[in-house]
Amino acid sequence: MTVQNPEKAPSRKQRLQEKQRRQLLAVDLVDKAEVKVRKAESELAVAVTEAVRVFGDEQSASEGLDMAVEVVRRFLAMARDAGVEPVDGTDDTPTA
């Protein structure tokens, strides 16, 4: 029969606290990553909007960016929701 040394084995409470600490760290890590993803998606939405302006339309931008038209439209909608001017199909250059 072996006798366990209570000083070396963590108590149930200590094991639970350690597990909760690791869980909270994991949740915090995921939360921070989600913030980075949202920021990156927002920046990408603005960039895709600019690409559509430069390429002239969604289809041309889709081909030029090697991105599905549906994805281009999703990013355009995100940009519009964020207050970025929607693509209206007009050119900003003045006409004579």
Tab-separated table of N, CA and C in Angstrom:
chain	number	residue	atom	x	y	z
A	1	MET	N	0.836	-1.172	0.000
A	1	MET	CA	0.000	0.000	0.000
A	1	MET	C	0.886	1.242	0.000
A	2	THR	N	0.540	2.177	-0.901
A	2	THR	CA	1.336	3.394	-0.976
A	2	THR	C	0.571	4.542	-0.357
A	3	VAL	N	1.305	5.433	0.225
A	3	VAL	CA	0.716	6.603	0.862
A	3	VAL	C	1.066	7.808	0.005
A	4	GLN	N	0.046	8.567	-0.381
A	4	GLN	CA	0.274	9.763	-1.175
A	4	GLN	C	0.637	10.913	-0.268
A	5	ASN	N	1.543	11.704	-0.742
A	5	ASN	CA	1.960	12.881	0.000
A	5	ASN	C	1.018	14.027	-0.371
A	6	PRO	N	0.194	14.508	0.555
A	6	PRO	CA	-0.786	15.551	0.247
A	6	PRO	C	-0.154	16.869	-0.173
A	7	GLU	N	1.113	17.094	0.160
A	7	GLU	CA	1.755	18.353	-0.221
A	7	GLU	C	2.068	18.377	-1.716
A	8	LYS	N	2.273	17.232	-2.322
A	8	LYS	CA	2.664	17.191	-3.734
A	8	LYS	C	1.468	17.075	-4.663
A	9	ALA	N	0.393	16.493	-4.254
A	9	ALA	CA	-0.778	16.335	-5.109
A	9	ALA	C	-1.691	17.552	-4.940
A	10	PRO	N	-2.054	18.189	-6.067
A	10	PRO	CA	-2.956	19.342	-5.942
A	10	PRO	C	-4.344	18.869	-5.501
A	11	SER	N	-4.988	19.717	-4.771
A	11	SER	CA	-6.335	19.397	-4.303
A	11	SER	C	-7.315	19.500	-5.469
A	12	ARG	N	-8.503	18.990	-5.254
A	12	ARG	CA	-9.531	19.106	-6.292
A	12	ARG	C	-9.789	20.576	-6.613
A	13	LYS	N	-9.803	21.381	-5.589
A	13	LYS	CA	-10.038	22.807	-5.783
A	13	LYS	C	-8.932	23.414	-6.644
A	14	GLN	N	-7.688	23.058	-6.358
A	14	GLN	CA	-6.569	23.593	-7.137
A	14	GLN	C	-6.632	23.113	-8.588
A	15	ARG	N	-6.989	21.847	-8.790
A	15	ARG	CA	-7.107	21.318	-10.159
A	15	ARG	C	-8.212	22.048	-10.916
A	16	LEU	N	-9.327	22.288	-10.240
A	16	LEU	CA	-10.437	22.998	-10.860
A	16	LEU	C	-10.034	24.441	-11.185
A	17	GLN	N	-9.361	25.099	-10.262
A	17	GLN	CA	-8.920	26.474	-10.507
A	17	GLN	C	-7.952	26.532	-11.686
A	18	GLU	N	-7.062	25.568	-11.787
A	18	GLU	CA	-6.103	25.527	-12.900
A	18	GLU	C	-6.838	25.294	-14.220
A	19	LYS	N	-7.795	24.399	-14.201
A	19	LYS	CA	-8.569	24.126	-15.408
A	19	LYS	C	-9.336	25.380	-15.829
A	20	GLN	N	-9.965	26.059	-14.876
A	20	GLN	CA	-10.705	27.283	-15.183
A	20	GLN	C	-9.777	28.372	-15.691
A	21	ARG	N	-8.602	28.462	-15.138
A	21	ARG	CA	-7.614	29.459	-15.591
A	21	ARG	C	-7.247	29.208	-17.053
A	22	ARG	N	-7.009	27.937	-17.394
A	22	ARG	CA	-6.668	27.593	-18.782
A	22	ARG	C	-7.844	27.867	-19.716
A	23	GLN	N	-9.059	27.574	-19.250
A	23	GLN	CA	-10.239	27.839	-20.066
A	23	GLN	C	-10.410	29.328	-20.319
A	24	LEU	N	-10.221	30.135	-19.286
A	24	LEU	CA	-10.341	31.586	-19.451
A	24	LEU	C	-9.269	32.122	-20.398
A	25	LEU	N	-8.068	31.578	-20.314
A	25	LEU	CA	-7.010	31.986	-21.243
A	25	LEU	C	-7.388	31.634	-22.678
A	26	ALA	N	-7.971	30.449	-22.861
A	26	ALA	CA	-8.390	30.033	-24.201
A	26	ALA	C	-9.486	30.952	-24.734
A	27	VAL	N	-10.456	31.282	-23.900
A	27	VAL	CA	-11.538	32.181	-24.315
A	27	VAL	C	-10.972	33.552	-24.658
A	28	ASP	N	-10.062	34.049	-23.865
A	28	ASP	CA	-9.442	35.344	-24.117
A	28	ASP	C	-8.681	35.328	-25.439
A	29	LEU	N	-7.957	34.253	-25.699
A	29	LEU	CA	-7.201	34.117	-26.942
A	29	LEU	C	-8.134	34.133	-28.145
A	30	VAL	N	-9.245	33.403	-28.065
A	30	VAL	CA	-10.220	33.372	-29.159
A	30	VAL	C	-10.842	34.758	-29.338
A	31	ASP	N	-11.200	35.421	-28.253
A	31	ASP	CA	-11.788	36.767	-28.342
A	31	ASP	C	-10.851	37.730	-29.064
A	32	LYS	N	-9.581	37.700	-28.713
A	32	LYS	CA	-8.603	38.591	-29.346
A	32	LYS	C	-8.444	38.263	-30.823
A	33	ALA	N	-8.437	36.979	-31.159
A	33	ALA	CA	-8.312	36.575	-32.555
A	33	ALA	C	-9.534	37.012	-33.357
A	34	GLU	N	-10.727	36.916	-32.762
A	34	GLU	CA	-11.941	37.355	-33.448
A	34	GLU	C	-11.893	38.848	-33.755
A	35	VAL	N	-11.369	39.633	-32.843
A	35	VAL	CA	-11.240	41.076	-33.079
A	35	VAL	C	-10.313	41.315	-34.269
A	36	LYS	N	-9.213	40.584	-34.329
A	36	LYS	CA	-8.274	40.731	-35.446
A	36	LYS	C	-8.925	40.321	-36.759
A	37	VAL	N	-9.712	39.253	-36.742
A	37	VAL	CA	-10.386	38.793	-37.955
A	37	VAL	C	-11.384	39.843	-38.433
A	38	ARG	N	-12.174	40.399	-37.520
A	38	ARG	CA	-13.148	41.432	-37.904
A	38	ARG	C	-12.440	42.651	-38.500
A	39	LYS	N	-11.329	43.028	-37.914
A	39	LYS	CA	-10.586	44.179	-38.434
A	39	LYS	C	-10.034	43.863	-39.826
A	40	ALA	N	-9.484	42.677	-39.990
A	40	ALA	CA	-8.938	42.286	-41.288
A	40	ALA	C	-10.040	42.206	-42.344
A	41	GLU	N	-11.191	41.652	-41.974
A	41	GLU	CA	-12.311	41.585	-42.919
A	41	GLU	C	-12.776	42.976	-43.309
A	42	SER	N	-12.799	43.880	-42.356
A	42	SER	CA	-13.205	45.257	-42.636
A	42	SER	C	-12.228	45.915	-43.610
A	43	GLU	N	-10.942	45.725	-43.377
A	43	GLU	CA	-9.930	46.291	-44.269
A	43	GLU	C	-10.023	45.664	-45.657
A	44	LEU	N	-10.283	44.361	-45.701
A	44	LEU	CA	-10.428	43.680	-46.978
A	44	LEU	C	-11.667	44.177	-47.719
A	45	ALA	N	-12.731	44.429	-46.992
A	45	ALA	CA	-13.953	44.938	-47.615
A	45	ALA	C	-13.698	46.285	-48.281
A	46	VAL	N	-12.963	47.138	-47.613
A	46	VAL	CA	-12.625	48.449	-48.193
A	46	VAL	C	-11.745	48.262	-49.426
A	47	ALA	N	-10.777	47.351	-49.330
A	47	ALA	CA	-9.881	47.097	-50.464
A	47	ALA	C	-10.646	46.515	-51.655
A	48	VAL	N	-11.575	45.617	-51.397
A	48	VAL	CA	-12.369	45.038	-52.484
A	48	VAL	C	-13.242	46.123	-53.116
A	49	THR	N	-13.797	47.001	-52.306
A	49	THR	CA	-14.595	48.107	-52.842
A	49	THR	C	-13.759	48.970	-53.777
A	50	GLU	N	-12.553	49.263	-53.359
A	50	GLU	CA	-11.657	50.054	-54.205
A	50	GLU	C	-11.304	49.288	-55.483
A	51	ALA	N	-11.099	47.991	-55.353
A	51	ALA	CA	-10.798	47.170	-56.533
A	51	ALA	C	-11.956	47.203	-57.528
A	52	VAL	N	-13.180	47.132	-57.025
A	52	VAL	CA	-14.342	47.198	-57.923
A	52	VAL	C	-14.362	48.548	-58.632
A	53	ARG	N	-14.051	49.606	-57.914
A	53	ARG	CA	-13.998	50.937	-58.540
A	53	ARG	C	-12.948	50.970	-59.643
A	54	VAL	N	-11.770	50.394	-59.344
A	54	VAL	CA	-10.659	50.431	-60.296
A	54	VAL	C	-10.939	49.533	-61.503
A	55	PHE	N	-11.466	48.329	-61.243
A	55	PHE	CA	-11.729	47.401	-62.336
A	55	PHE	C	-12.991	47.760	-63.121
A	56	GLY	N	-13.874	48.544	-62.526
A	56	GLY	CA	-15.045	49.014	-63.242
A	56	GLY	C	-16.343	48.341	-62.859
A	57	ASP	N	-16.298	47.057	-62.515
A	57	ASP	CA	-17.514	46.368	-62.098
A	57	ASP	C	-17.146	45.128	-61.285
A	58	GLU	N	-18.162	44.526	-60.703
A	58	GLU	CA	-17.947	43.368	-59.822
A	58	GLU	C	-17.329	42.193	-60.563
A	59	GLN	N	-17.818	41.916	-61.776
A	59	GLN	CA	-17.317	40.765	-62.541
A	59	GLN	C	-15.842	40.936	-62.880
A	60	SER	N	-15.462	42.120	-63.352
A	60	SER	CA	-14.051	42.370	-63.695
A	60	SER	C	-13.173	42.287	-62.463
A	61	ALA	N	-13.654	42.833	-61.348
A	61	ALA	CA	-12.890	42.757	-60.095
A	61	ALA	C	-12.759	41.311	-59.655
A	62	SER	N	-13.828	40.553	-59.794
A	62	SER	CA	-13.808	39.137	-59.431
A	62	SER	C	-12.718	38.405	-60.201
A	63	GLU	N	-12.670	38.642	-61.488
A	63	GLU	CA	-11.655	38.000	-62.323
A	63	GLU	C	-10.260	38.501	-61.982
A	64	GLY	N	-10.117	39.808	-61.829
A	64	GLY	CA	-8.812	40.390	-61.530
A	64	GLY	C	-8.266	39.975	-60.173
A	65	LEU	N	-9.164	39.787	-59.213
A	65	LEU	CA	-8.750	39.409	-57.859
A	65	LEU	C	-8.744	37.895	-57.648
A	66	ASP	N	-9.215	37.160	-58.653
A	66	ASP	CA	-9.363	35.709	-58.533
A	66	ASP	C	-10.219	35.381	-57.311
A	67	MET	N	-11.376	36.049	-57.257
A	67	MET	CA	-12.289	35.936	-56.126
A	67	MET	C	-13.693	35.762	-56.701
A	68	ALA	N	-14.459	34.849	-56.150
A	68	ALA	CA	-15.812	34.621	-56.640
A	68	ALA	C	-16.644	35.892	-56.536
A	69	VAL	N	-17.536	36.094	-57.500
A	69	VAL	CA	-18.389	37.278	-57.507
A	69	VAL	C	-19.191	37.369	-56.210
A	70	GLU	N	-19.652	36.228	-55.716
A	70	GLU	CA	-20.424	36.232	-54.469
A	70	GLU	C	-19.594	36.764	-53.310
A	71	VAL	N	-18.321	36.435	-53.303
A	71	VAL	CA	-17.427	36.912	-52.238
A	71	VAL	C	-17.214	38.415	-52.386
A	72	VAL	N	-17.024	38.849	-53.615
A	72	VAL	CA	-16.875	40.291	-53.875
A	72	VAL	C	-18.112	41.029	-53.364
A	73	ARG	N	-19.278	40.490	-53.677
A	73	ARG	CA	-20.524	41.140	-53.243
A	73	ARG	C	-20.659	41.151	-51.723
A	74	ARG	N	-20.207	40.070	-51.083
A	74	ARG	CA	-20.271	40.021	-49.610
A	74	ARG	C	-19.397	41.122	-49.016
A	75	PHE	N	-18.189	41.292	-49.566
A	75	PHE	CA	-17.304	42.342	-49.051
A	75	PHE	C	-17.841	43.736	-49.369
A	76	LEU	N	-18.486	43.894	-50.520
A	76	LEU	CA	-19.102	45.179	-50.838
A	76	LEU	C	-20.203	45.503	-49.833
A	77	ALA	N	-20.998	44.500	-49.491
A	77	ALA	CA	-22.059	44.709	-48.498
A	77	ALA	C	-21.474	45.065	-47.142
A	78	MET	N	-20.380	44.401	-46.764
A	78	MET	CA	-19.727	44.725	-45.490
A	78	MET	C	-19.234	46.160	-45.499
A	79	ALA	N	-18.633	46.578	-46.599
A	79	ALA	CA	-18.120	47.949	-46.695
A	79	ALA	C	-19.262	48.949	-46.623
A	80	ARG	N	-20.350	48.648	-47.322
A	80	ARG	CA	-21.514	49.530	-47.300
A	80	ARG	C	-22.049	49.649	-45.883
A	81	ASP	N	-22.121	48.506	-45.176
A	81	ASP	CA	-22.597	48.519	-43.786
A	81	ASP	C	-21.675	49.336	-42.883
A	82	ALA	N	-20.395	49.391	-43.247
A	82	ALA	CA	-19.427	50.145	-42.453
A	82	ALA	C	-19.390	51.619	-42.844
A	83	GLY	N	-20.214	51.995	-43.822
A	83	GLY	CA	-20.275	53.403	-44.208
A	83	GLY	C	-19.380	53.777	-45.367
A	84	VAL	N	-18.763	52.797	-46.018
A	84	VAL	CA	-17.927	53.087	-47.183
A	84	VAL	C	-18.859	53.324	-48.358
A	85	GLU	N	-18.553	54.344	-49.144
A	85	GLU	CA	-19.393	54.682	-50.284
A	85	GLU	C	-19.592	53.466	-51.176
A	86	PRO	N	-20.831	53.139	-51.491
A	86	PRO	CA	-21.079	52.014	-52.390
A	86	PRO	C	-20.625	52.346	-53.808
A	87	VAL	N	-20.328	51.325	-54.541
A	87	VAL	CA	-19.932	51.512	-55.935
A	87	VAL	C	-21.191	51.833	-56.721
A	88	ASP	N	-21.192	52.984	-57.393
A	88	ASP	CA	-22.409	53.381	-58.108
A	88	ASP	C	-22.274	53.276	-59.613
A	89	GLY	N	-21.108	52.839	-60.057
A	89	GLY	CA	-20.923	52.644	-61.494
A	89	GLY	C	-20.529	53.904	-62.240
A	90	THR	N	-20.443	55.032	-61.541
A	90	THR	CA	-20.052	56.265	-62.206
A	90	THR	C	-18.578	56.521	-61.955
A	91	ASP	N	-17.998	57.209	-62.864
A	91	ASP	CA	-16.587	57.541	-62.757
A	91	ASP	C	-16.468	58.925	-62.112
A	92	ASP	N	-15.509	59.090	-61.241
A	92	ASP	CA	-15.343	60.357	-60.525
A	92	ASP	C	-14.637	61.428	-61.350
A	93	THR	N	-14.152	61.051	-62.552
A	93	THR	CA	-13.437	62.044	-63.330
A	93	THR	C	-14.435	62.981	-64.000
A	94	PRO	N	-14.130	64.270	-63.993
A	94	PRO	CA	-15.056	65.235	-64.603
A	94	PRO	C	-15.087	65.071	-66.125
A	95	THR	N	-16.244	65.329	-66.694
A	95	THR	CA	-16.364	65.263	-68.152
A	95	THR	C	-16.411	66.663	-68.709
A	96	ALA	N	-15.872	66.820	-69.928
A	96	ALA	CA	-15.831	68.169	-70.528
A	96	ALA	C	-17.004	68.398	-71.417
